[in-house]
Coordinates of C-alpha atoms in Angstrom, one line a residue:
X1 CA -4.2 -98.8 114.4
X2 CA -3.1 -96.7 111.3
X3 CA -0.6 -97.2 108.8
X4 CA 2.4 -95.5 109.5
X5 CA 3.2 -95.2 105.6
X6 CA 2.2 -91.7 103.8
X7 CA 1.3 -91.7 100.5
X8 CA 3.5 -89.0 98.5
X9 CA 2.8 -87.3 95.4
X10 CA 5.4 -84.9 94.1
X11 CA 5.7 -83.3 91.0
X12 CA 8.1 -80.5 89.7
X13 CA 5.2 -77.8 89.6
X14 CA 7.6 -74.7 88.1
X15 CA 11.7 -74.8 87.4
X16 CA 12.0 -71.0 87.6
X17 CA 15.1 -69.6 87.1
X18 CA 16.5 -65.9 88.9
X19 CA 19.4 -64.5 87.7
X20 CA 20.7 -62.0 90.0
X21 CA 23.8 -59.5 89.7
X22 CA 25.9 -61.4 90.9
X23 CA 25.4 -64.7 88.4
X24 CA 23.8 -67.0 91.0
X25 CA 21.1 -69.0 90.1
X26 CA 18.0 -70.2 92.0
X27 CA 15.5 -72.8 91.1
X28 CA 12.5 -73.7 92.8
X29 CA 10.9 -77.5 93.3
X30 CA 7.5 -78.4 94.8
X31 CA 4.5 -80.7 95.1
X32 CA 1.4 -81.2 96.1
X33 CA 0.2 -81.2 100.2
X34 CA 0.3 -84.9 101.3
X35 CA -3.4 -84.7 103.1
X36 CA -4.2 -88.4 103.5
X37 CA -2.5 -91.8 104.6
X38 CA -1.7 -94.5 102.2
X39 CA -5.4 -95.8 102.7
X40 CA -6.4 -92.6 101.7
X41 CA -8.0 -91.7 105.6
X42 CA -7.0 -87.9 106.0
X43 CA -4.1 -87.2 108.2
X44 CA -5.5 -85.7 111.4
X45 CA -6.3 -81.8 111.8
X46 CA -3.6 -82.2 115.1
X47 CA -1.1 -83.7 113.1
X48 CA 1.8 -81.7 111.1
X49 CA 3.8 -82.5 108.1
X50 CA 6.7 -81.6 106.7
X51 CA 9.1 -82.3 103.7
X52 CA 12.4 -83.8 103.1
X53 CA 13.1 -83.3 99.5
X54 CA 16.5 -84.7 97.5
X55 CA 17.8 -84.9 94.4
X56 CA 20.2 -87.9 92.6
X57 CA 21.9 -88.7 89.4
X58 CA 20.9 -92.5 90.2
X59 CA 17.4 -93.0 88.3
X60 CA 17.0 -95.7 90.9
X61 CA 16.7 -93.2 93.9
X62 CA 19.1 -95.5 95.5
X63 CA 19.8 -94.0 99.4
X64 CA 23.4 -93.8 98.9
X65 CA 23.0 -91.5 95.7
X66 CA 20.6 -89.1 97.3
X67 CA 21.7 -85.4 98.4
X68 CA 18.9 -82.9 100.4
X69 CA 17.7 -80.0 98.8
X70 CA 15.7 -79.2 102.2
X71 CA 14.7 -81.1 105.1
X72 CA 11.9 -80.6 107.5
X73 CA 10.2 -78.0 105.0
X74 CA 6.9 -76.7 106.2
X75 CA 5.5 -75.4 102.7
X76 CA 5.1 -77.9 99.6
X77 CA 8.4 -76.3 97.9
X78 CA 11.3 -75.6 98.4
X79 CA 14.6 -73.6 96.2
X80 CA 18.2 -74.4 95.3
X81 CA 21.1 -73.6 93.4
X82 CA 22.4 -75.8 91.1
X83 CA 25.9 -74.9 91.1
X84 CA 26.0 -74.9 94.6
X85 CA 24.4 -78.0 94.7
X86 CA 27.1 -79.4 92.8
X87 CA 24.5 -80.2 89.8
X88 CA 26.6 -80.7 86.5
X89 CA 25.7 -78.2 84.0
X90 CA 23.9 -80.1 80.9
X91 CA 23.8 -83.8 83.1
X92 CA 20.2 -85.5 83.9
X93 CA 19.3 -85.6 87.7
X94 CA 16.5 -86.7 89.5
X95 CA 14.0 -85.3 92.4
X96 CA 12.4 -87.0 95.2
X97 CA 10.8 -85.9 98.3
X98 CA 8.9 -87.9 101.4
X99 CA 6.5 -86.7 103.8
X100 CA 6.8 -86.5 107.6
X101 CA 4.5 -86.2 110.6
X102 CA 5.5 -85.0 113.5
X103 CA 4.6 -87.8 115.3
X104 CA 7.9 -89.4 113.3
X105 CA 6.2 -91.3 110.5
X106 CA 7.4 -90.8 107.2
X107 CA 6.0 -91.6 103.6
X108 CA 7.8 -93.4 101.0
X109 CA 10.1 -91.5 98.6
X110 CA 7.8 -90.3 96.0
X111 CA 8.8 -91.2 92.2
X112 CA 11.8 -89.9 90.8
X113 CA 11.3 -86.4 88.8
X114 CA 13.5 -85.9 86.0
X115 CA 15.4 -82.5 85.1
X116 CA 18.5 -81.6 82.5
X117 CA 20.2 -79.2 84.3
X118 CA 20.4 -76.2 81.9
X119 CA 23.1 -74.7 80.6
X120 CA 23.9 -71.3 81.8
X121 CA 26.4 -68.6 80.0
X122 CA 27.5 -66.4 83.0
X123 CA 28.0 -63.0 81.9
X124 CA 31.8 -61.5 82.3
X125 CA 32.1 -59.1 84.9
X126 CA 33.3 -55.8 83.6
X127 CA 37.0 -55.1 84.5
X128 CA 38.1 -52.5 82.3
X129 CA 37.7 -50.1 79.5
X130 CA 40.6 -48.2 76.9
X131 CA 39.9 -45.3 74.8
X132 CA 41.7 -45.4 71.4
X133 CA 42.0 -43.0 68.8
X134 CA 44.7 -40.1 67.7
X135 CA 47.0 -38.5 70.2
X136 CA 46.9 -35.6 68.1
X137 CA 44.2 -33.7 66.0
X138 CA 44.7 -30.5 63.8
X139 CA 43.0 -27.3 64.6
X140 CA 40.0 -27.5 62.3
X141 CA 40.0 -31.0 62.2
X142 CA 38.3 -33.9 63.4
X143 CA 39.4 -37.2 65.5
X144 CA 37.2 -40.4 65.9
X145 CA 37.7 -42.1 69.1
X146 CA 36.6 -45.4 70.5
X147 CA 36.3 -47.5 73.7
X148 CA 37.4 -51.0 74.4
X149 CA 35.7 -53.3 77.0
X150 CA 38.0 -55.9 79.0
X151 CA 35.6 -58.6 80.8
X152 CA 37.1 -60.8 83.8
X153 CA 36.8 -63.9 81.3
X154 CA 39.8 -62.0 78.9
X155 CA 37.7 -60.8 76.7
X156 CA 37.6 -57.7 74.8
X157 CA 34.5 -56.0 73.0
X158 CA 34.0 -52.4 71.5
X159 CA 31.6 -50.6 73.6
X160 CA 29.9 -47.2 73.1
X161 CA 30.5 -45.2 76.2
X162 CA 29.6 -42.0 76.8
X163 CA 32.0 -39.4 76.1
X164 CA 33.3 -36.0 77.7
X165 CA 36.6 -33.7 76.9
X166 CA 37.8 -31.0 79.6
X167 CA 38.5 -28.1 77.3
X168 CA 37.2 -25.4 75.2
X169 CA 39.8 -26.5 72.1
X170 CA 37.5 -29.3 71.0
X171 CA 34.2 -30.8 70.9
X172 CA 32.9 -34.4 71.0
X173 CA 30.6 -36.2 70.1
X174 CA 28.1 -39.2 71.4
X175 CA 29.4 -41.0 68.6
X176 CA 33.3 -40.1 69.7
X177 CA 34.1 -37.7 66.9
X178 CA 36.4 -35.2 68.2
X179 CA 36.1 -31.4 66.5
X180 CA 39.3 -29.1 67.0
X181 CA 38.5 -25.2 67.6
X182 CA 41.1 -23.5 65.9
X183 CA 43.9 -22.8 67.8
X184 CA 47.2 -20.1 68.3
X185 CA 49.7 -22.5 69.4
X186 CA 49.5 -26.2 70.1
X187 CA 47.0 -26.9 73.0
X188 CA 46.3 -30.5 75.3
X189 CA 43.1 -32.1 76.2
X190 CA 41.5 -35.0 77.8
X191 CA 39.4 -37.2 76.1
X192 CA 37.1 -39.2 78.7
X193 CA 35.0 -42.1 78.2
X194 CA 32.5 -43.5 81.0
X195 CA 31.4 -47.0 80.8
X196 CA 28.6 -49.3 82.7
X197 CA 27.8 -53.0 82.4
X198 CA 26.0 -55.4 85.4
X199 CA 26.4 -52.2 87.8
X200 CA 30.0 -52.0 87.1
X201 CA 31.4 -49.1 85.8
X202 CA 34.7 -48.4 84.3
X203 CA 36.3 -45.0 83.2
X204 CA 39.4 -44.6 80.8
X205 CA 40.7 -41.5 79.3
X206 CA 43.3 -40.0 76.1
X207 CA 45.6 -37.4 75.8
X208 CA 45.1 -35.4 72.7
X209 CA 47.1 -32.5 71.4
X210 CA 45.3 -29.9 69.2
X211 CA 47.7 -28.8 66.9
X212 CA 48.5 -25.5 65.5
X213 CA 48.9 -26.0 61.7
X214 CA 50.8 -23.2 59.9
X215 CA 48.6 -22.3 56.7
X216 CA 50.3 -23.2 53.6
X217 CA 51.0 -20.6 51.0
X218 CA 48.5 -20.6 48.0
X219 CA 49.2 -17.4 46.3
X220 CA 50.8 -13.7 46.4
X221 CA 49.8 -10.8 44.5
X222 CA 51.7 -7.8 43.7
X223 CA 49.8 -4.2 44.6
X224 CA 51.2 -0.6 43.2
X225 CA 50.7 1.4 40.7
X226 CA 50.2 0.5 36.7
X227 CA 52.2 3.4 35.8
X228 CA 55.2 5.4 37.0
X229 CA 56.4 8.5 35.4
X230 CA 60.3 8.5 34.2
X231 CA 62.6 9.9 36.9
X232 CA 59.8 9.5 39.3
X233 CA 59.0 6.3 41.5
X234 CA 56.4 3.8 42.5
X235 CA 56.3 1.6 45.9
X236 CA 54.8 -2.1 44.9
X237 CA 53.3 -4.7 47.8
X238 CA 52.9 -8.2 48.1
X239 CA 50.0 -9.8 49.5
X240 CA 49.6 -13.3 50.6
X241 CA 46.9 -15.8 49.8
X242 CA 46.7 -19.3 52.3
X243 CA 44.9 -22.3 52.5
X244 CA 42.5 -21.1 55.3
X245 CA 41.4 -18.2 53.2
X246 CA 43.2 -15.4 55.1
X247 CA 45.8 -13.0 54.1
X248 CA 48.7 -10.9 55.3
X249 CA 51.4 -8.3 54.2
X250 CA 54.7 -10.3 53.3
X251 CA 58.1 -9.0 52.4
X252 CA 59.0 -10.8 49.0
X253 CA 62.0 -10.7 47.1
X254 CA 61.6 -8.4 44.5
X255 CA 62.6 -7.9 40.8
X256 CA 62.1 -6.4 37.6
X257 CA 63.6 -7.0 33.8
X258 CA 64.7 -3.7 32.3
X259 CA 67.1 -1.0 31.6
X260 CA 64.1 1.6 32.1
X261 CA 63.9 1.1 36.2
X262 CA 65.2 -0.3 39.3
X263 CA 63.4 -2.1 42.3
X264 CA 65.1 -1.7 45.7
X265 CA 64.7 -4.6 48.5
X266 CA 61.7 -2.6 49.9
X267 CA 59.6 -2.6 46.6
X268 CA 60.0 1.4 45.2
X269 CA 60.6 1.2 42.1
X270 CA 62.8 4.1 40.5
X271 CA 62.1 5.4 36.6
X272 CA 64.3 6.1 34.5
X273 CA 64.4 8.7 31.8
X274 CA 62.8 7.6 28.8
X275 CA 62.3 9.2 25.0
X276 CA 58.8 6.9 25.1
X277 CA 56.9 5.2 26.9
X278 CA 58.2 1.5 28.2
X279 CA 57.1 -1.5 29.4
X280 CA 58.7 -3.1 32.7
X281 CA 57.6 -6.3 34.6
X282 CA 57.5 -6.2 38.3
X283 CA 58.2 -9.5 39.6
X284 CA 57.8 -10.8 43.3
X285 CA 58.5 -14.3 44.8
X286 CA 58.0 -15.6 48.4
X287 CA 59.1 -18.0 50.3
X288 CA 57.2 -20.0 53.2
X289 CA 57.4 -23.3 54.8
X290 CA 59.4 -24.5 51.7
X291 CA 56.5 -23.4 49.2
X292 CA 57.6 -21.1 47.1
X293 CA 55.3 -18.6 45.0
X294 CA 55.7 -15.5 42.2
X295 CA 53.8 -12.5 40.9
X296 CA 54.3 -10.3 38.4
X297 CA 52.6 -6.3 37.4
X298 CA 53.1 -5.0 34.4
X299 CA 54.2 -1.5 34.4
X300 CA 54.5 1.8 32.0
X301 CA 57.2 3.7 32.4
X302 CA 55.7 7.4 31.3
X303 CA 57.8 9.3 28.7
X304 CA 56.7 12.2 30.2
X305 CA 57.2 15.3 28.0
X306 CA 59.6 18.1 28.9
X307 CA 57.7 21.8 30.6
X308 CA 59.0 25.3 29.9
X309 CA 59.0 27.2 33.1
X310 CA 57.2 30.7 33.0
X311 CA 58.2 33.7 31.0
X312 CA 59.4 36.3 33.3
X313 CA 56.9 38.5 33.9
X314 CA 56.5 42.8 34.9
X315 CA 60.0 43.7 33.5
X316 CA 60.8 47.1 34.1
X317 CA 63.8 49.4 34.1
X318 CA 64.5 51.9 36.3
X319 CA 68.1 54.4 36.4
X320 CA 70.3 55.6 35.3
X321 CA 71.3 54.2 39.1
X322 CA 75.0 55.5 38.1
X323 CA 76.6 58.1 35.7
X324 CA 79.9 57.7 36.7
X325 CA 82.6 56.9 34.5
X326 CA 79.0 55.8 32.3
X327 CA 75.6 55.5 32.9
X328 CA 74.1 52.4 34.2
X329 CA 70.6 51.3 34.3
X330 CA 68.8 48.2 35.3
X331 CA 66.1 45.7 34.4
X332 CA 64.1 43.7 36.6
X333 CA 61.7 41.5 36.4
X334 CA 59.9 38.7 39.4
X335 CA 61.0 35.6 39.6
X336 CA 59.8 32.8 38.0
X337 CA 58.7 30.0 40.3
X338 CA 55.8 27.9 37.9
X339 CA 55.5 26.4 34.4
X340 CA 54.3 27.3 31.5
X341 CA 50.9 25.5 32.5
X342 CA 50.9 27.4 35.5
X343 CA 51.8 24.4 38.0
X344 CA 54.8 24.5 40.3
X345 CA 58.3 23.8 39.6
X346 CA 59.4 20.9 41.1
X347 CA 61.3 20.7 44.2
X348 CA 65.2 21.3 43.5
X349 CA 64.3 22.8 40.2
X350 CA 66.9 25.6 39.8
X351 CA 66.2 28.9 37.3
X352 CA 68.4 31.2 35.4
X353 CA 68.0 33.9 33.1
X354 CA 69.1 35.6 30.1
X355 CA 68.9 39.0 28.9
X356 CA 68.6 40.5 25.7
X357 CA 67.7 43.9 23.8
X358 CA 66.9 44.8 20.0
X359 CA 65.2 47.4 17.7
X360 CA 63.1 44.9 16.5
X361 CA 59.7 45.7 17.9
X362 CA 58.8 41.9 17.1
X363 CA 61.4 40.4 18.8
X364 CA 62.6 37.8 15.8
X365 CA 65.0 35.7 17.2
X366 CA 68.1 36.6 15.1
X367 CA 67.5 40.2 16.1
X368 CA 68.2 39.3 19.6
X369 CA 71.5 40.7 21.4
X370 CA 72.7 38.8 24.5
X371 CA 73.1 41.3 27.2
X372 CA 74.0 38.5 29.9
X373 CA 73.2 35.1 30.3
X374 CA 73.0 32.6 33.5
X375 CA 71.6 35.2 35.5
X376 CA 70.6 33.8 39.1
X377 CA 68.9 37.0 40.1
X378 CA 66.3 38.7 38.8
X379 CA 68.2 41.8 37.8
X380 CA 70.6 43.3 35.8
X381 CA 72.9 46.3 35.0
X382 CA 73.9 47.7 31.6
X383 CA 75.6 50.3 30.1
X384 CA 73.4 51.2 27.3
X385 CA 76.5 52.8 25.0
X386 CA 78.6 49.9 26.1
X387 CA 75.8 47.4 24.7
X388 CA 75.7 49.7 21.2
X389 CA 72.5 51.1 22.1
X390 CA 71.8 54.6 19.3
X391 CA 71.0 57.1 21.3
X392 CA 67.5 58.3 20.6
X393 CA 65.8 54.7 19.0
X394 CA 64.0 52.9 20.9
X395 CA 65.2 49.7 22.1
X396 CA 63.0 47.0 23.1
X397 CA 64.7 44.4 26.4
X398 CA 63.5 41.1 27.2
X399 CA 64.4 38.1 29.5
X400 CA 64.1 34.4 29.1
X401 CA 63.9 31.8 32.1
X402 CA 65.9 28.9 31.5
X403 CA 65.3 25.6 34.2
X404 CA 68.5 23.3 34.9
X405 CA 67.2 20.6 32.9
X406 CA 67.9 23.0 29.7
X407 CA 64.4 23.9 29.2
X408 CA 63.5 27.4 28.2
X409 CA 60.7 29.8 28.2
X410 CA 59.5 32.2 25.4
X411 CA 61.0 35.7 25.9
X412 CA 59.2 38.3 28.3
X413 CA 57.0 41.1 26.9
X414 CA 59.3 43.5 25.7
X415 CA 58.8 47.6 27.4
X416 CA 60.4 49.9 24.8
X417 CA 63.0 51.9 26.2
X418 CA 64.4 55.0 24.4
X419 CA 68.2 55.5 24.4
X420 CA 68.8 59.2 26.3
X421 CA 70.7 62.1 24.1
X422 CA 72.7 64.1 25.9
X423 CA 71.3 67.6 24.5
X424 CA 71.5 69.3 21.5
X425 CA 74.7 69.4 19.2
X426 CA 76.7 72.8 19.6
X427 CA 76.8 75.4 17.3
X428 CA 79.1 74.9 14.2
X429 CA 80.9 77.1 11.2
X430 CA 81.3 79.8 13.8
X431 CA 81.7 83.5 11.2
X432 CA 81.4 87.3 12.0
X433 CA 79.0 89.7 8.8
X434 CA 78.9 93.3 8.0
X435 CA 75.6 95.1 8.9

């Protein structure tokens, strides 16, 4: 009869280690097919065998110390887990296996195998993520955000997520920087950052303000005219310089530093009337978000010099338009409505006249009568006797324009008028002759 005892080899062929998702490990053990008995006959074709392999921490493979791995185990392996197994993590234990026929004989235990269970670092389990970074950002400005891991072990790491915001205010990018658009008034977004580790994935976001900033005031500059003519008037602006380059309109408070011209509230600045020309300083300052800023234009003040008005022009006398108790005539003449230069009067300018007659056919100036003065019309009736006019001479009448302001014209072209007799003398020394 056969011996009942099987010779076992084992050996540890492959430790393999499988990670999976969830941080369990498997390892596999195995050996080679036990094909003979212990006299080395071969184990009959009708016969089956199976394993029963264990492991220990007792080098001695005493029974007491040994725990299956797998019993009854068709194949020459078989796996485990070594947590699970209760294996201590960095410890020495030992494999054995025997080999059984199914007709209830087994082999000895083979010779023990030894192993240093590995050490393992199980990865944390991602539980959470936080977005840090600004609450607020300036239009035209930029935020850099960032994300924060929290693992189930209590630990924290930066992580780069990927990032997303919800509005058309800002931009951002992979790298978390977020660009403000500028803005009219303050506007909110939401800064989002997605996060995946081991399957897991995590999402946190921000709340960010875009912030309308109110440009600060660089400069002003004053806008009129370089030159205003006295008694006339100029109307100044101020213009406004800020920080983001743009400019607008603004109301300053304005001033200037002479006797020669005043500047009202709304920048028109009056001249006054000067005997030459002057220099004036404008001066604006303006006020705005506690930044204060002046300008200054320098201005002439025109001495502008004075215009006679027109002489009168087309005199001409018609009458006598009376006899009784004397004879009357009357000049005329048009009216005179330009300067001497031919331009209009100005508005509100006011013209009178005066009259005059002599026998001077060159009109010298101390041979001039006054026959009326501060005429308002553009006529005038005279008694030619009553005025000392010889009857008979000629006598030569002219008319002068004189403007409010005291200016005068030259005289008029004189028409020579002759004084009218009244007939021939009577007869005189009246005597009767002899014949």
């Amino acid at each position: 009869m056969k011996k009942n005892a099987v010779l076992f080899l084992l050996t540890i062929a492959c430790l393999l280690a499988i990670t999976s998702r969830t941080f369990a490990e498997t390892r596999t053990v195995s050996w080679d097919p036990v094909t003979t008995y212990t006299d080395g006959t071969p184990i009959e074709a009708e016969k089956t065998v199976t394993y029963t392999a264990y492991w220990t921490t007792d080098a001695g493979l005493s029974i007491a110390s040994l725990r299956t791995i797998g019993s009854s185990v068709p194949q020459t392996s078989t796996t485990f887990d070594p947590d699970l197994q209760g294996m201590t993590r960095g410890s020495t234990v030992y494999f054995t296996a025997k080999a059984v026929l199914n007709t209830g004989e087994e082999s000895a235990l083979s010779p023990a195998f030894s192993w240093t269970v590995p050490v393992v670092s199980v990865p944390a389990v991602l539980s959470s993520i936080a977005v840090g970074g600004p609450t607020s950002v300036n239009e035209g400005g930029t935020g850099t955000y960032t994300a924060t891991a929290t693992w189930d072990d209590g630990t924290t790491t930066s992580v780069t997520p990927t990032w997303s915001e919800n509005s058309s205010y800002a931009t951002i990018s992979t790298g978390g920087v977020l660009t403000a658009s500028a803005v009219t008034s303050n506007q909110t977004v939401t800064v989002s950052a997605s996060y995946t580790s081991g399957g897991v994935t995590r999402t946190a976001t921000r709340t960010v303000s875009i912030v309308d900033v109110p440009a600060v005031l660089s400069s002003i500059a004053v806008g009129g005219p370089t030159s205003v003519n006295e008694g006339g008037t100029g109307t100044y602006t101020a213009t406004a310089t800020w920080d983001d380059g743009t400019t607008t309109s603004v109301t300053p408070t304005w001033s200037e530093n002479s006797s020669y011209a005043t500047i009202s509230t709304g920048g028109v600045l009056t001249a006054s009337a000067v005997t030459s020309n002057q220099t004036v300083t404008v001066s604006a300052s303006y006020t705005s978000g506690g930044v204060t800023r002046t300008a200054t234009r320098t201005v002439s003040i025109v001495d502008v010099p004075s215009l006679a008005p027109a002489a009168p022009q087309n005199m001409g006398i018609t009458g006598p338009i009376s006899t009784v108790p004397t004879e009357v005539w009357r000049i005329a003449w048009e009216p005179v409505t330009t300067y001497a230069d031919g331009t209009p009067l100005d508005p509100g300018r006011t013209v009178r006249y005066t009259a005059y007659w002599t026998d001077d056919p060159a009109l010298s100036a101390g041979s001039l009568r006054q026959l009326a003065s501060s005429i308002s019309t553009t006529t005038f009736d005279f008694d030619p006797i009553a005025r000392q006019m010889v009857k008979n001479q000629g006598a030569y009448l002219t008319v002068r324009a004189i403007l409010d302001n005291g200016n005068q014209s030259s005289i008029a072209v004189a028409p020579v008028w002759v004084v009218a007799n009244e007939g021939p003398v009577p007869p005189a020394r009246g005597q009767i002759t002899k014949q």
